PDB file of C-alpha atoms in Angstrom:
ATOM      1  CA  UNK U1479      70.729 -15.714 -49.918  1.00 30.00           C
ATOM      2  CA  UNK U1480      74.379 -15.345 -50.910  1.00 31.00           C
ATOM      3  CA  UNK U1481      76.196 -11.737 -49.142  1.00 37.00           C
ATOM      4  CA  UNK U1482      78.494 -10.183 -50.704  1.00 38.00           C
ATOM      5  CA  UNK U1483      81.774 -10.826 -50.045  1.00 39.00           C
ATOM      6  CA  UNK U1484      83.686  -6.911 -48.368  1.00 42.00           C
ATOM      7  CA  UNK U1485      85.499  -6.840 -52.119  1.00 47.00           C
ATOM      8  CA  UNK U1486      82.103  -6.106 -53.722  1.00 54.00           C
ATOM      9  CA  UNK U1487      82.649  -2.147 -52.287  1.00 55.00           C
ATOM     10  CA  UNK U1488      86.175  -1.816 -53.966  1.00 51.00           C
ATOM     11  CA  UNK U1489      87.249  -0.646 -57.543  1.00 51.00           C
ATOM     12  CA  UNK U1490      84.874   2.166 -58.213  1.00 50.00           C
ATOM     13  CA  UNK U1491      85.907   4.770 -60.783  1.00 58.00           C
ATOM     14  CA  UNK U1492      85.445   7.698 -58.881  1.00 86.00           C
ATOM     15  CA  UNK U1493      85.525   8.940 -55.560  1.00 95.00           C
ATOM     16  CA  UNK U1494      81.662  10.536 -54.049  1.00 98.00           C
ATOM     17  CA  UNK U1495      81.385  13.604 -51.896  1.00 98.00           C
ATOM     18  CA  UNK U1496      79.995  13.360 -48.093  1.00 98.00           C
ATOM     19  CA  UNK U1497      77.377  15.763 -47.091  1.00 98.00           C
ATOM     20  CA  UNK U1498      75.579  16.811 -43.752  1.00 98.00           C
ATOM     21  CA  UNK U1499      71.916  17.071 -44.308  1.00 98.00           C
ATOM     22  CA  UNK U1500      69.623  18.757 -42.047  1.00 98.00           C
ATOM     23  CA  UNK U1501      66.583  16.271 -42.066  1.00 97.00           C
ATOM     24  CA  UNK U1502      63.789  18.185 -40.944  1.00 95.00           C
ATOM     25  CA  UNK U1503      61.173  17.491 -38.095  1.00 94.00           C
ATOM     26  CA  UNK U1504      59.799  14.169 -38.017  1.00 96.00           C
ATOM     27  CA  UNK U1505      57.688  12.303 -40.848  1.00 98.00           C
ATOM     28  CA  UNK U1506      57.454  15.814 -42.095  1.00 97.00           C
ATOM     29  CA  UNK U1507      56.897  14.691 -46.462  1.00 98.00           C
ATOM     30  CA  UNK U1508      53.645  13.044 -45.066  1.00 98.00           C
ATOM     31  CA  UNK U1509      52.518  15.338 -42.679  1.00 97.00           C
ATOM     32  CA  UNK U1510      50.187  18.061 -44.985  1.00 94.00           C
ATOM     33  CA  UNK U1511      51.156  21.401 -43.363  1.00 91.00           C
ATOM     34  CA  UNK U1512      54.726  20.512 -42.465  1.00 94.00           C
ATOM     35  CA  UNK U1513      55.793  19.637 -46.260  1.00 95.00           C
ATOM     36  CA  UNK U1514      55.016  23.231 -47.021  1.00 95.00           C
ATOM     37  CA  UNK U1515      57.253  23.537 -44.392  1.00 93.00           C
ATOM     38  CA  UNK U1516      60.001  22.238 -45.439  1.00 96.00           C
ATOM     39  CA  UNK U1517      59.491  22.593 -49.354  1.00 95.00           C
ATOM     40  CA  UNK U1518      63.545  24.087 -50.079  1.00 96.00           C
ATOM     41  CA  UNK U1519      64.842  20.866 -48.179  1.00 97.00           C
ATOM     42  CA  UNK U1520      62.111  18.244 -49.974  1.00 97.00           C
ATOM     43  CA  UNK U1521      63.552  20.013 -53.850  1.00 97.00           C
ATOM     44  CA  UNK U1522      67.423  19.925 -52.492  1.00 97.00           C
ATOM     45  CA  UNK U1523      67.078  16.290 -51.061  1.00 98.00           C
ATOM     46  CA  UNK U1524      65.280  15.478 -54.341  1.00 98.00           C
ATOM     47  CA  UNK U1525      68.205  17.109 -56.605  1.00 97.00           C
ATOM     48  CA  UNK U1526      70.960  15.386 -54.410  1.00 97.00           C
ATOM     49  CA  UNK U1527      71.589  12.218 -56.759  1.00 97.00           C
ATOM     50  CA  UNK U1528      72.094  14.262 -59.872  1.00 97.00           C
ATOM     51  CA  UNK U1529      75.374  16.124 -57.799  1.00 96.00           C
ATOM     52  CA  UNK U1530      76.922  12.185 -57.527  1.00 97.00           C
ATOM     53  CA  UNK U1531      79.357  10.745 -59.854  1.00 95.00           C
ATOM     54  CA  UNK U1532      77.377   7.857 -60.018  1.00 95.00           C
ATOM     55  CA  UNK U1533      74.316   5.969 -58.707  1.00 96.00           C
ATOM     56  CA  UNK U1534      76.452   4.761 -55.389  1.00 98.00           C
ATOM     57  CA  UNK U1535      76.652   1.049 -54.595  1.00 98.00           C
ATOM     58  CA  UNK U1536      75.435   1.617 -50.678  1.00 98.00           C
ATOM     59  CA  UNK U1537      74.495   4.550 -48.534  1.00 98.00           C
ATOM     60  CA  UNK U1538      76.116   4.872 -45.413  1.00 98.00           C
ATOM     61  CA  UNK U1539      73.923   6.963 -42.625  1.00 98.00           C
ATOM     62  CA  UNK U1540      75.255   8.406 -39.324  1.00 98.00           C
ATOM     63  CA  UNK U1541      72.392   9.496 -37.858  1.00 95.00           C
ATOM     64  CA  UNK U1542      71.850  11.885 -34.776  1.00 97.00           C
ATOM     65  CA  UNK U1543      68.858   9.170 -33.764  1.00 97.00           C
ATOM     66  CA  UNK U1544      71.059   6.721 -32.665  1.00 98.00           C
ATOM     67  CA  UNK U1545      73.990   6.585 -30.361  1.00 97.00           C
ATOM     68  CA  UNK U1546      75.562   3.591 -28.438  1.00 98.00           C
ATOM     69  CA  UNK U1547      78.366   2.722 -26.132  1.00 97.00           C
ATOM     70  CA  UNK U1548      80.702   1.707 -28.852  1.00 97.00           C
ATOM     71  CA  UNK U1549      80.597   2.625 -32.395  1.00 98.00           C
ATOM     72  CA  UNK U1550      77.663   0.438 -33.964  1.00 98.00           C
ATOM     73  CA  UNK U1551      76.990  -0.645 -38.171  1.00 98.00           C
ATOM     74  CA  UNK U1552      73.205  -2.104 -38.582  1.00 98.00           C
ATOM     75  CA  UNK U1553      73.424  -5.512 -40.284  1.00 98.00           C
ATOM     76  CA  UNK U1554      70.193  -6.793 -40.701  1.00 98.00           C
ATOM     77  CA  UNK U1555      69.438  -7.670 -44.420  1.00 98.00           C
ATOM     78  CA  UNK U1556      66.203  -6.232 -44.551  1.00 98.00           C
ATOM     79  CA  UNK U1557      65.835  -3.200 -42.193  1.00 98.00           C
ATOM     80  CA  UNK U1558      62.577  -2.397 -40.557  1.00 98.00           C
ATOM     81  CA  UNK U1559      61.398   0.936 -39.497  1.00 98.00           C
ATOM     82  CA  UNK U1560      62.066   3.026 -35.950  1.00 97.00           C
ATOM     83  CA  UNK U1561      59.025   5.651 -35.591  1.00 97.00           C
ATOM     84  CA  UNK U1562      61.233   7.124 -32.671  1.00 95.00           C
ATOM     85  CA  UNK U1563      58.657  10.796 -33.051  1.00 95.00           C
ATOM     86  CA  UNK U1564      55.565  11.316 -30.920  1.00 94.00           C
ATOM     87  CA  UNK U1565      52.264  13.053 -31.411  1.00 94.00           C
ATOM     88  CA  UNK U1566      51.949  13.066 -35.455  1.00 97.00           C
ATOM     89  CA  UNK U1567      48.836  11.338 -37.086  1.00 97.00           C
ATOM     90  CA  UNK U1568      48.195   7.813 -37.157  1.00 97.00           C
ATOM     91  CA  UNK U1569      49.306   7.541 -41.079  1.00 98.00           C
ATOM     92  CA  UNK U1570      52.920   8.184 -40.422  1.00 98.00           C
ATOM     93  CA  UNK U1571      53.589   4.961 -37.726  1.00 98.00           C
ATOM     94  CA  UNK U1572      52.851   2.867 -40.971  1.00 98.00           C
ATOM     95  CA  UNK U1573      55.206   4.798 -43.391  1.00 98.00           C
ATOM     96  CA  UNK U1574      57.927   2.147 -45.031  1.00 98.00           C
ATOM     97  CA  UNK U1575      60.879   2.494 -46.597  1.00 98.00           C
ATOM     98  CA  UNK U1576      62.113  -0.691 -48.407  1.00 98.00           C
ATOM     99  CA  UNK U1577      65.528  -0.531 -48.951  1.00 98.00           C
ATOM    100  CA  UNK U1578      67.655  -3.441 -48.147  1.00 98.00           C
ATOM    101  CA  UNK U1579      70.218  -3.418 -45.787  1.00 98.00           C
ATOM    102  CA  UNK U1580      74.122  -4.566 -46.588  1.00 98.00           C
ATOM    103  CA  UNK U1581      75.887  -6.919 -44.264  1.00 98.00           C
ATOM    104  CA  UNK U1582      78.905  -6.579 -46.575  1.00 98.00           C
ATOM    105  CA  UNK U1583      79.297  -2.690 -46.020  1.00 98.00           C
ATOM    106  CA  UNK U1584      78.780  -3.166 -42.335  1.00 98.00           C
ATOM    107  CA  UNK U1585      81.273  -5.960 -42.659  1.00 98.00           C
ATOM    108  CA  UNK U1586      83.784  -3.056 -44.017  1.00 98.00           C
ATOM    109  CA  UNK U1587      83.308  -0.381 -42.076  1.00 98.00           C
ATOM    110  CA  UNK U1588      84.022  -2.164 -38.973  1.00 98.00           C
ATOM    111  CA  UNK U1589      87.321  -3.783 -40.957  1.00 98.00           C
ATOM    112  CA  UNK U1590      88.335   0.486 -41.401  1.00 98.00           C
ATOM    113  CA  UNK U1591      87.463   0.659 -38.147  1.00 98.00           C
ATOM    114  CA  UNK U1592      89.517  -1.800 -36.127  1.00 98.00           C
ATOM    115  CA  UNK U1593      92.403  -0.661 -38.894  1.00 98.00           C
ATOM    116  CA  UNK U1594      92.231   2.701 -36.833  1.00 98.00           C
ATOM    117  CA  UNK U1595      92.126   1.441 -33.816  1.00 98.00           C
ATOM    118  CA  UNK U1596      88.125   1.707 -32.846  1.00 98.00           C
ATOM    119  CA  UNK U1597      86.528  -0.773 -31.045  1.00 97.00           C
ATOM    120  CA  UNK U1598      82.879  -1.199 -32.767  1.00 98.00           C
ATOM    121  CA  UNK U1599      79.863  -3.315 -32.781  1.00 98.00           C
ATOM    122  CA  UNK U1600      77.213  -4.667 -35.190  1.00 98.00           C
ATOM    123  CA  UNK U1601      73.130  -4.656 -34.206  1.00 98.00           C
ATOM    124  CA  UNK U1602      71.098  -7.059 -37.005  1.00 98.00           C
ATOM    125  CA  UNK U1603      67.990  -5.620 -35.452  1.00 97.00           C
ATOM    126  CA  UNK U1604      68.582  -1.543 -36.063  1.00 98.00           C
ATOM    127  CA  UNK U1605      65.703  -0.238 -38.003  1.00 98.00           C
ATOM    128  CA  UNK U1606      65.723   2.624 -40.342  1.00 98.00           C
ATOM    129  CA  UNK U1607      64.675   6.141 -37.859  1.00 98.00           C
ATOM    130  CA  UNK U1608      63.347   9.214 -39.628  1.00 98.00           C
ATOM    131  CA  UNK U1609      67.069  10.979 -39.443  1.00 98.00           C
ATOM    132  CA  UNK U1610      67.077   8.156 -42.189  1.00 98.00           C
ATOM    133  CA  UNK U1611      64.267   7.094 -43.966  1.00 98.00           C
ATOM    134  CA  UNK U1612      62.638  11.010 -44.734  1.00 98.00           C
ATOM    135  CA  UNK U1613      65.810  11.734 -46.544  1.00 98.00           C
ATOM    136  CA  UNK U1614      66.184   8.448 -48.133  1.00 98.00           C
ATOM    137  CA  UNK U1615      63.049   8.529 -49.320  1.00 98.00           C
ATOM    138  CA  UNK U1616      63.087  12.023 -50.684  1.00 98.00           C
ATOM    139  CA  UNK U1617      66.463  11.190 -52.592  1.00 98.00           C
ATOM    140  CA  UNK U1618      65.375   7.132 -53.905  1.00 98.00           C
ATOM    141  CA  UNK U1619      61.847   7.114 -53.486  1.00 98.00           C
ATOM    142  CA  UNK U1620      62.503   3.449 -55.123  1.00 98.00           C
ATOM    143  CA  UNK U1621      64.451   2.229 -52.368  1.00 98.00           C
ATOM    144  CA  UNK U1622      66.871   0.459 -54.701  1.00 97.00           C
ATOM    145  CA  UNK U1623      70.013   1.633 -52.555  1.00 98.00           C
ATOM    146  CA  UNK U1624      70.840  -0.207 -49.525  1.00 98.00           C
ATOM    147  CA  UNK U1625      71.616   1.488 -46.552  1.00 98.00           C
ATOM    148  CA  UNK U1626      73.816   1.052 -43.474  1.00 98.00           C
ATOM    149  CA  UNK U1627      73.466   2.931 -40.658  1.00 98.00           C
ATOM    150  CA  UNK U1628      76.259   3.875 -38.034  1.00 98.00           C
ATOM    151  CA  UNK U1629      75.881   5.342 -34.751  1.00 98.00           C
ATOM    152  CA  UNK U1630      77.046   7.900 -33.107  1.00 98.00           C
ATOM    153  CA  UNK U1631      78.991   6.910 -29.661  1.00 98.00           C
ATOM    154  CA  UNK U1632      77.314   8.241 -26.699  1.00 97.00           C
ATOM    155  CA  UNK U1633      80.270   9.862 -25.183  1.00 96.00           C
ATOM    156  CA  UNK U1634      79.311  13.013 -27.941  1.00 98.00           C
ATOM    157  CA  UNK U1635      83.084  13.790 -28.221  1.00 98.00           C
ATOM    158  CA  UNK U1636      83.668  16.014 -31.332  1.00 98.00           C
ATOM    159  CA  UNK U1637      87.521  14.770 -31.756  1.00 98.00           C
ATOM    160  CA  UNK U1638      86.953  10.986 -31.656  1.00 98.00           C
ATOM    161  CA  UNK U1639      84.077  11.264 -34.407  1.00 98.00           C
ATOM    162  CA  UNK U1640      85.871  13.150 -36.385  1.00 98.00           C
ATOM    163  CA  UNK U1641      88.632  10.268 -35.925  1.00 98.00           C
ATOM    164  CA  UNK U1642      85.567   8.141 -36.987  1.00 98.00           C
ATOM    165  CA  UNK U1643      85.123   9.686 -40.171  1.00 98.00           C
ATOM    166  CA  UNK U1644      88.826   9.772 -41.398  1.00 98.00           C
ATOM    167  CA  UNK U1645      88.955   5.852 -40.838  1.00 98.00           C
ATOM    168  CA  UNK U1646      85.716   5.514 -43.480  1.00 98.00           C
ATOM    169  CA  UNK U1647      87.678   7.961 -46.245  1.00 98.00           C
ATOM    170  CA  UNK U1648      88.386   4.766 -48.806  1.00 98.00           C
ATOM    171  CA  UNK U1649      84.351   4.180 -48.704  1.00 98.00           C
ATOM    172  CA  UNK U1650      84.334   6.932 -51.180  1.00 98.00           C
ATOM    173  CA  UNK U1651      86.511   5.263 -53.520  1.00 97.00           C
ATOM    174  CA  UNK U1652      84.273   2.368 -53.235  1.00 98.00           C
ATOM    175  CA  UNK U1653      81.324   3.550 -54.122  1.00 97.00           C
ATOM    176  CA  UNK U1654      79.446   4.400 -50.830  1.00 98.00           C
ATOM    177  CA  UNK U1655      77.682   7.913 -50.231  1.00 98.00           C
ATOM    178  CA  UNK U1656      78.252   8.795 -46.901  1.00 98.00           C
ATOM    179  CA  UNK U1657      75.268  11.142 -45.155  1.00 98.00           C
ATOM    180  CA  UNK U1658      75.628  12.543 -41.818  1.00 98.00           C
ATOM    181  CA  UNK U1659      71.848  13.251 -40.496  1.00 98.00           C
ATOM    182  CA  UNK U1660      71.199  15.912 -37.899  1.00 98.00           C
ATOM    183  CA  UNK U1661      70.469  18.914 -37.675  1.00 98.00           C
ATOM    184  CA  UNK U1662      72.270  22.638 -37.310  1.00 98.00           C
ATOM    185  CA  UNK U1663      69.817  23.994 -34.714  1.00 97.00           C
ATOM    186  CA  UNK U1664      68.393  21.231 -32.249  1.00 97.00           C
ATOM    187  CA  UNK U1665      66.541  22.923 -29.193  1.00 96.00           C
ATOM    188  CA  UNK U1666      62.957  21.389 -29.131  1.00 91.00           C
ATOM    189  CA  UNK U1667      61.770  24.447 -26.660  1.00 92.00           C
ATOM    190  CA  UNK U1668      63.035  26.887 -28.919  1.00 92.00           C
ATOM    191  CA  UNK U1669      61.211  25.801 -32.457  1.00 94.00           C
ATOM    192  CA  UNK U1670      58.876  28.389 -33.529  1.00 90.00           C
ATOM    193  CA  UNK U1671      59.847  30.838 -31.361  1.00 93.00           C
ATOM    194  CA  UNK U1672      61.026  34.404 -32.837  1.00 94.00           C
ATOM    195  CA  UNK U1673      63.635  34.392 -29.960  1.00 94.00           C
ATOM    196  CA  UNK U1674      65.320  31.334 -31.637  1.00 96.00           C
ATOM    197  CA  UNK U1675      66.165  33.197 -35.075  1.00 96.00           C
ATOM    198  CA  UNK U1676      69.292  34.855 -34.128  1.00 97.00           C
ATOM    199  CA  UNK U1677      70.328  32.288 -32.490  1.00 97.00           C
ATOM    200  CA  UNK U1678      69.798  29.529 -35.004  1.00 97.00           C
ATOM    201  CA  UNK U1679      71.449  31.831 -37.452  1.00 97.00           C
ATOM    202  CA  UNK U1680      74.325  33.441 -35.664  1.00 97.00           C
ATOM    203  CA  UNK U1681      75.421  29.470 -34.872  1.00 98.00           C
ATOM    204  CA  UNK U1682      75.237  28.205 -38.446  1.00 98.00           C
ATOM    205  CA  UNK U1683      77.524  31.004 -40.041  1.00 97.00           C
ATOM    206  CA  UNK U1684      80.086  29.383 -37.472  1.00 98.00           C
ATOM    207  CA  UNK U1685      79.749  26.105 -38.406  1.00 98.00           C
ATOM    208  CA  UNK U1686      79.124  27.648 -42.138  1.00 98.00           C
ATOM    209  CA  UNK U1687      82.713  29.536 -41.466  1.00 98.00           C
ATOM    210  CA  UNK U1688      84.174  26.268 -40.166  1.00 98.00           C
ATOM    211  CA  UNK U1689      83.317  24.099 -42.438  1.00 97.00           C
ATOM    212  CA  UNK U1690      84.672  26.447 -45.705  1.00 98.00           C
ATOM    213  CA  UNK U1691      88.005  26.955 -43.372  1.00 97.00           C
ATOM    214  CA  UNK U1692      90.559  26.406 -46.254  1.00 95.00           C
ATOM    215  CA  UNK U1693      92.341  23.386 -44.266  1.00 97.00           C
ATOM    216  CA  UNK U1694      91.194  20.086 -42.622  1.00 97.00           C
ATOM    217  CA  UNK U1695      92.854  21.106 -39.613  1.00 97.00           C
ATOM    218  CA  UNK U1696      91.271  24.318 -39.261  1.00 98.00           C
ATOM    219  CA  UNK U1697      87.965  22.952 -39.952  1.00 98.00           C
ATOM    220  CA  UNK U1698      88.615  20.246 -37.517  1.00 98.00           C
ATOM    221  CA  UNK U1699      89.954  22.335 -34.702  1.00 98.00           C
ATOM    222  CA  UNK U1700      86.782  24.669 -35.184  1.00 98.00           C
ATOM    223  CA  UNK U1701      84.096  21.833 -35.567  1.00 98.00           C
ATOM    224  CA  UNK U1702      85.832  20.270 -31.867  1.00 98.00           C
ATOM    225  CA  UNK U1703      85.360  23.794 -30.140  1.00 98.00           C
ATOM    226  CA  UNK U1704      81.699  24.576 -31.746  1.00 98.00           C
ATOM    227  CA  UNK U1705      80.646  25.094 -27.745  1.00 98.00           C
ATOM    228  CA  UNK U1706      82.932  28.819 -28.292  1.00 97.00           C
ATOM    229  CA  UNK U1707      79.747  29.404 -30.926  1.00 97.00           C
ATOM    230  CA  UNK U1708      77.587  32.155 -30.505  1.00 96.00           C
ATOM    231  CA  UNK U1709      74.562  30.707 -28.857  1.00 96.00           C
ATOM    232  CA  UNK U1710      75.898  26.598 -29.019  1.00 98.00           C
ATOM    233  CA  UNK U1711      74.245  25.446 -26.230  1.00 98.00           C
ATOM    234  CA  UNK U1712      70.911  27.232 -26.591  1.00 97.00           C
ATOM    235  CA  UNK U1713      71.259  26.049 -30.508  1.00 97.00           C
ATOM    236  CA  UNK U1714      71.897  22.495 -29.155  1.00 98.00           C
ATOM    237  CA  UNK U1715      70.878  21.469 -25.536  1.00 97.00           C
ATOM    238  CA  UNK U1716      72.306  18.501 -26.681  1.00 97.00           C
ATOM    239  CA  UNK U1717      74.782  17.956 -29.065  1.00 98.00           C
ATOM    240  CA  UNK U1718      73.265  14.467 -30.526  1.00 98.00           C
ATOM    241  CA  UNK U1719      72.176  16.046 -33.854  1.00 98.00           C
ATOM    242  CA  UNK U1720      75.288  17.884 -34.067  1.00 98.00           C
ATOM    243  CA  UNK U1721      78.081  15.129 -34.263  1.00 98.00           C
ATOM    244  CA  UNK U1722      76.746  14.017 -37.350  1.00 98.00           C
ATOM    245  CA  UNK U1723      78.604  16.541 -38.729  1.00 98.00           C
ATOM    246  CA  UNK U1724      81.995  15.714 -37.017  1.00 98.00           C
ATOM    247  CA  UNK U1725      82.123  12.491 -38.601  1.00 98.00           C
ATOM    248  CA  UNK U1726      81.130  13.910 -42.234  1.00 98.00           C
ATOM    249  CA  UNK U1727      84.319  16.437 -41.209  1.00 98.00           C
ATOM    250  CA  UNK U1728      86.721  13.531 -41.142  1.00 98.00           C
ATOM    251  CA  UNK U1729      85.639  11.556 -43.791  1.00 98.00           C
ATOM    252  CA  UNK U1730      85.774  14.926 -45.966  1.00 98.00           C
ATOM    253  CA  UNK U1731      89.405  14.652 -46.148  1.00 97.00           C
ATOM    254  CA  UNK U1732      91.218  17.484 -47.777  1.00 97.00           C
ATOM    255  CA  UNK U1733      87.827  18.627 -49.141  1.00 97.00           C
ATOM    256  CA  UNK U1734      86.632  22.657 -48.336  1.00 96.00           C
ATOM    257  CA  UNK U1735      83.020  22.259 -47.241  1.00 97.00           C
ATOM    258  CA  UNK U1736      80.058  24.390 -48.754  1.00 97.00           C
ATOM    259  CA  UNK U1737      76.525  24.881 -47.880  1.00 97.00           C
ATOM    260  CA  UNK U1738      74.305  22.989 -49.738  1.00 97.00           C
ATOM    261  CA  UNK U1739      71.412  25.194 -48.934  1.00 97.00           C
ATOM    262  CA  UNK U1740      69.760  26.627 -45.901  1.00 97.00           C
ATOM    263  CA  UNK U1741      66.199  26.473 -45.005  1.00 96.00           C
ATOM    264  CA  UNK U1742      64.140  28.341 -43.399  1.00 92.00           C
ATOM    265  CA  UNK U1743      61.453  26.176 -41.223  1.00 89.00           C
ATOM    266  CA  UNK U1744      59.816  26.695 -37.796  1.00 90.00           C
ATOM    267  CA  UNK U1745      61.690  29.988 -37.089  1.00 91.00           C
ATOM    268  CA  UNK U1746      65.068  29.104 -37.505  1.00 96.00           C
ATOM    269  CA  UNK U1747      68.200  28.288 -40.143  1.00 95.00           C
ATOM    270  CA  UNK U1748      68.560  24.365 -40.828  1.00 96.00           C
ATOM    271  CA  UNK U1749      71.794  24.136 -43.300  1.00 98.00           C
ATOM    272  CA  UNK U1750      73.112  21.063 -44.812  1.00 98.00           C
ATOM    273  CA  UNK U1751      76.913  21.056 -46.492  1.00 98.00           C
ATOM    274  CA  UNK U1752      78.877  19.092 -48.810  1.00 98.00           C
ATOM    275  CA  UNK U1753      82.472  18.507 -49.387  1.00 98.00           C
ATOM    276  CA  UNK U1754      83.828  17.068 -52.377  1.00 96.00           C
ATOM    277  CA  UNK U1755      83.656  17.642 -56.412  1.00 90.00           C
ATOM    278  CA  UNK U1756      79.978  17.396 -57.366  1.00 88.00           C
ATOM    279  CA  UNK U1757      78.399  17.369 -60.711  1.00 78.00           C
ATOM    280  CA  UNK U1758      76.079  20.388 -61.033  1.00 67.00           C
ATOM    281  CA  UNK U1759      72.219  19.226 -61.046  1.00 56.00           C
ATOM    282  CA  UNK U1760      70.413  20.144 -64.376  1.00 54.00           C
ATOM    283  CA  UNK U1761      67.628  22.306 -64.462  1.00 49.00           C
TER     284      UNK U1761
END
C-alpha cells in the first residue's frame, strides 16, 4: 500500500472547529442500562458532523486514556482496539471499530511539532481506547474517517499542552477535526453519589466561564490555574481526563469557546465545548 505523502492534509477550503467532548463511562452505547444513561451525549455525538464544514479528511484524538513520556502520534495503518475498562459484560471486549489509521497525519503532526520546538514520538502499535472509539463510533458509525491519536505527556502540565495545541492550529486548515476526549468531572469514588453534584457542577461553570473568556489569553491563563476551581481536586483526583481540554484550548486559537451541551449522568455535570464557526445541525 502506497501512504500518503504529508501534502495530502493541505489546501482545504475551510478551516474546522476543535471541540472537547466528554465521552462517557466506558463501552457505555453497548451496555443496555448505561445508554439510557447517557442518551443527551449519544444524540449530541450523533449531530456533531452536521456542525462541520465538511466531511474532514482525518480525525485527530487526544485522549485522556493515554499519556507518555514524550508527546506520542499512533501510526499503525490499521488500528486495533484497547478495552482499557474493567467489570462490563463479556460483549463489549469484542466491540470493533474499523477505521483506518493515517501514517501521513501522524507524519504531520510531529513535523508542527518539532517546528515548535516539542520533542515527540510515534507508537505503530497504539490501539483505538474507548476515550476514542465510543465517540467515534457514535459520530461515523461507518468508520470511513481515519483517526490519529495523540497522547497526552505524563508530566499533566496545563501550559505545555496548551503549547501543544497552538503548534497543531494549521491542521484545521487542512482538513483534520481535532477532538480532545476526557471528561469535566473525573473522580471514580465520587460517581453516583449525591455529594458529587455540587461539586461536579460548581467546577464546570469555571471551566464553562473559562473557556467563553473573550480572549485566548484569558482562557489560557484560567484553563493553567483550573486547581483555584471550586472543588478541582475532588472533581479530578487526577487531572488525566482534564488536559484534553488544554490542548483543544491552544489549538482553538482566537476562537471564544461554548458549551456544546451538558449531561447529566451518574450524579454529576459532564460538558463538552466547541470553539470555532459551526454550521447549525438541521432538525
Amino acid at each position: 500500500m502506497t501512504r500518503p505523502s504529508t501534502d495530502s492534509y493541505a489546501d482545504s477550503a475551510t478551516r474546522f472547529p476543535v471541540y472537547f467532548v466528554s465521552h462517557g463511562g466506558g463501552p457505555w452505547p453497548w451496555v443496555d442500562g448505561m445508554r439510557e444513561q447517557f442518551a443527551r451525549t449519544e444524540q449530541a455525538f450523533r449531530q456533531m458532523p452536521q456542525r462541520f464544514p465538511a466531511k474532514p479528511k482525518a480525525v485527530l484524538v487526544i485522549t485522556g486514556h493515554w499519556e507518555a513520556e514524550a508527546f506520542t502520534v499512533s501510526t499503525a495503518e490499521h488500528p486495533s482496539m484497547e478495552y482499557d475498562y474493567y467489570g462490563f459484560p463479556e460483549h463489549t471486549y469484542r466491540i470493533q471499530y474499523r477505521a483506518p489509521g493515517a501514517p501521513a497525519l501522524a507524519a504531520r503532526v510531529r513535523e508542527l511539532l518539532g517546528a515548535a520546538g516539542m520533542e515527540s514520538a510515534e507508537d505503530p502499535r497504539r490501539g483505538f481506547d474507548h476515550g476514542t472509539f465510543v465517540p467515534m463510533a457514535l459520530m461515523y458509525p461507518e468508520a470511513d474517517i481515519p483517526v490519529v491519536m495523540l497522547s497526552m505527556k505524563s508530566s499533566y502540565d496545563p501550559a505545555e499542552h496548551i503549547r501543544l495545541g497552538q503548534a497543531l492550529v494549521p491542521l484545521r486548515d487542512e482538513g483534520v477535526l481535532i477532538i480532545g476526549s476526557g471528561l469535566t468531572y473525573h473522580n471514580m469514588r465520587g460517581f453516583g453519589r449525591p455529594t458529587s453534584t455540587p461539586v461536579a457542577s460548581a467546577f464546570e461553570a469555571y471551566l464553562n466561564d473559562a473557556i467563553t473568556a473573550p480572549t485566548a489569553a484569558v482562557r489560557n491563563e484560567r484553563l493553567v490555574h483550573w486547581e483555584a476551581a471550586p472543588g478541582a481536586r475532588l472533581a479530578h483526583p487526577q487531572e488525566d481526563h482534564l488536559i484534553p481540554l488544554m490542548v483543544v484550548a491552544g489549538a482553538a486559537g482566537d476562537d471564544v469557546g461554548r458549551r456544546l451541551f451538558v449531561d447529566q449522568a451518574m450524579n454529576v455535570a459532564m460538558a463538552s465545548y466547541e470553539f470555532g464557526t459551526v454550521a447549525e445541525p438541521s432538525e
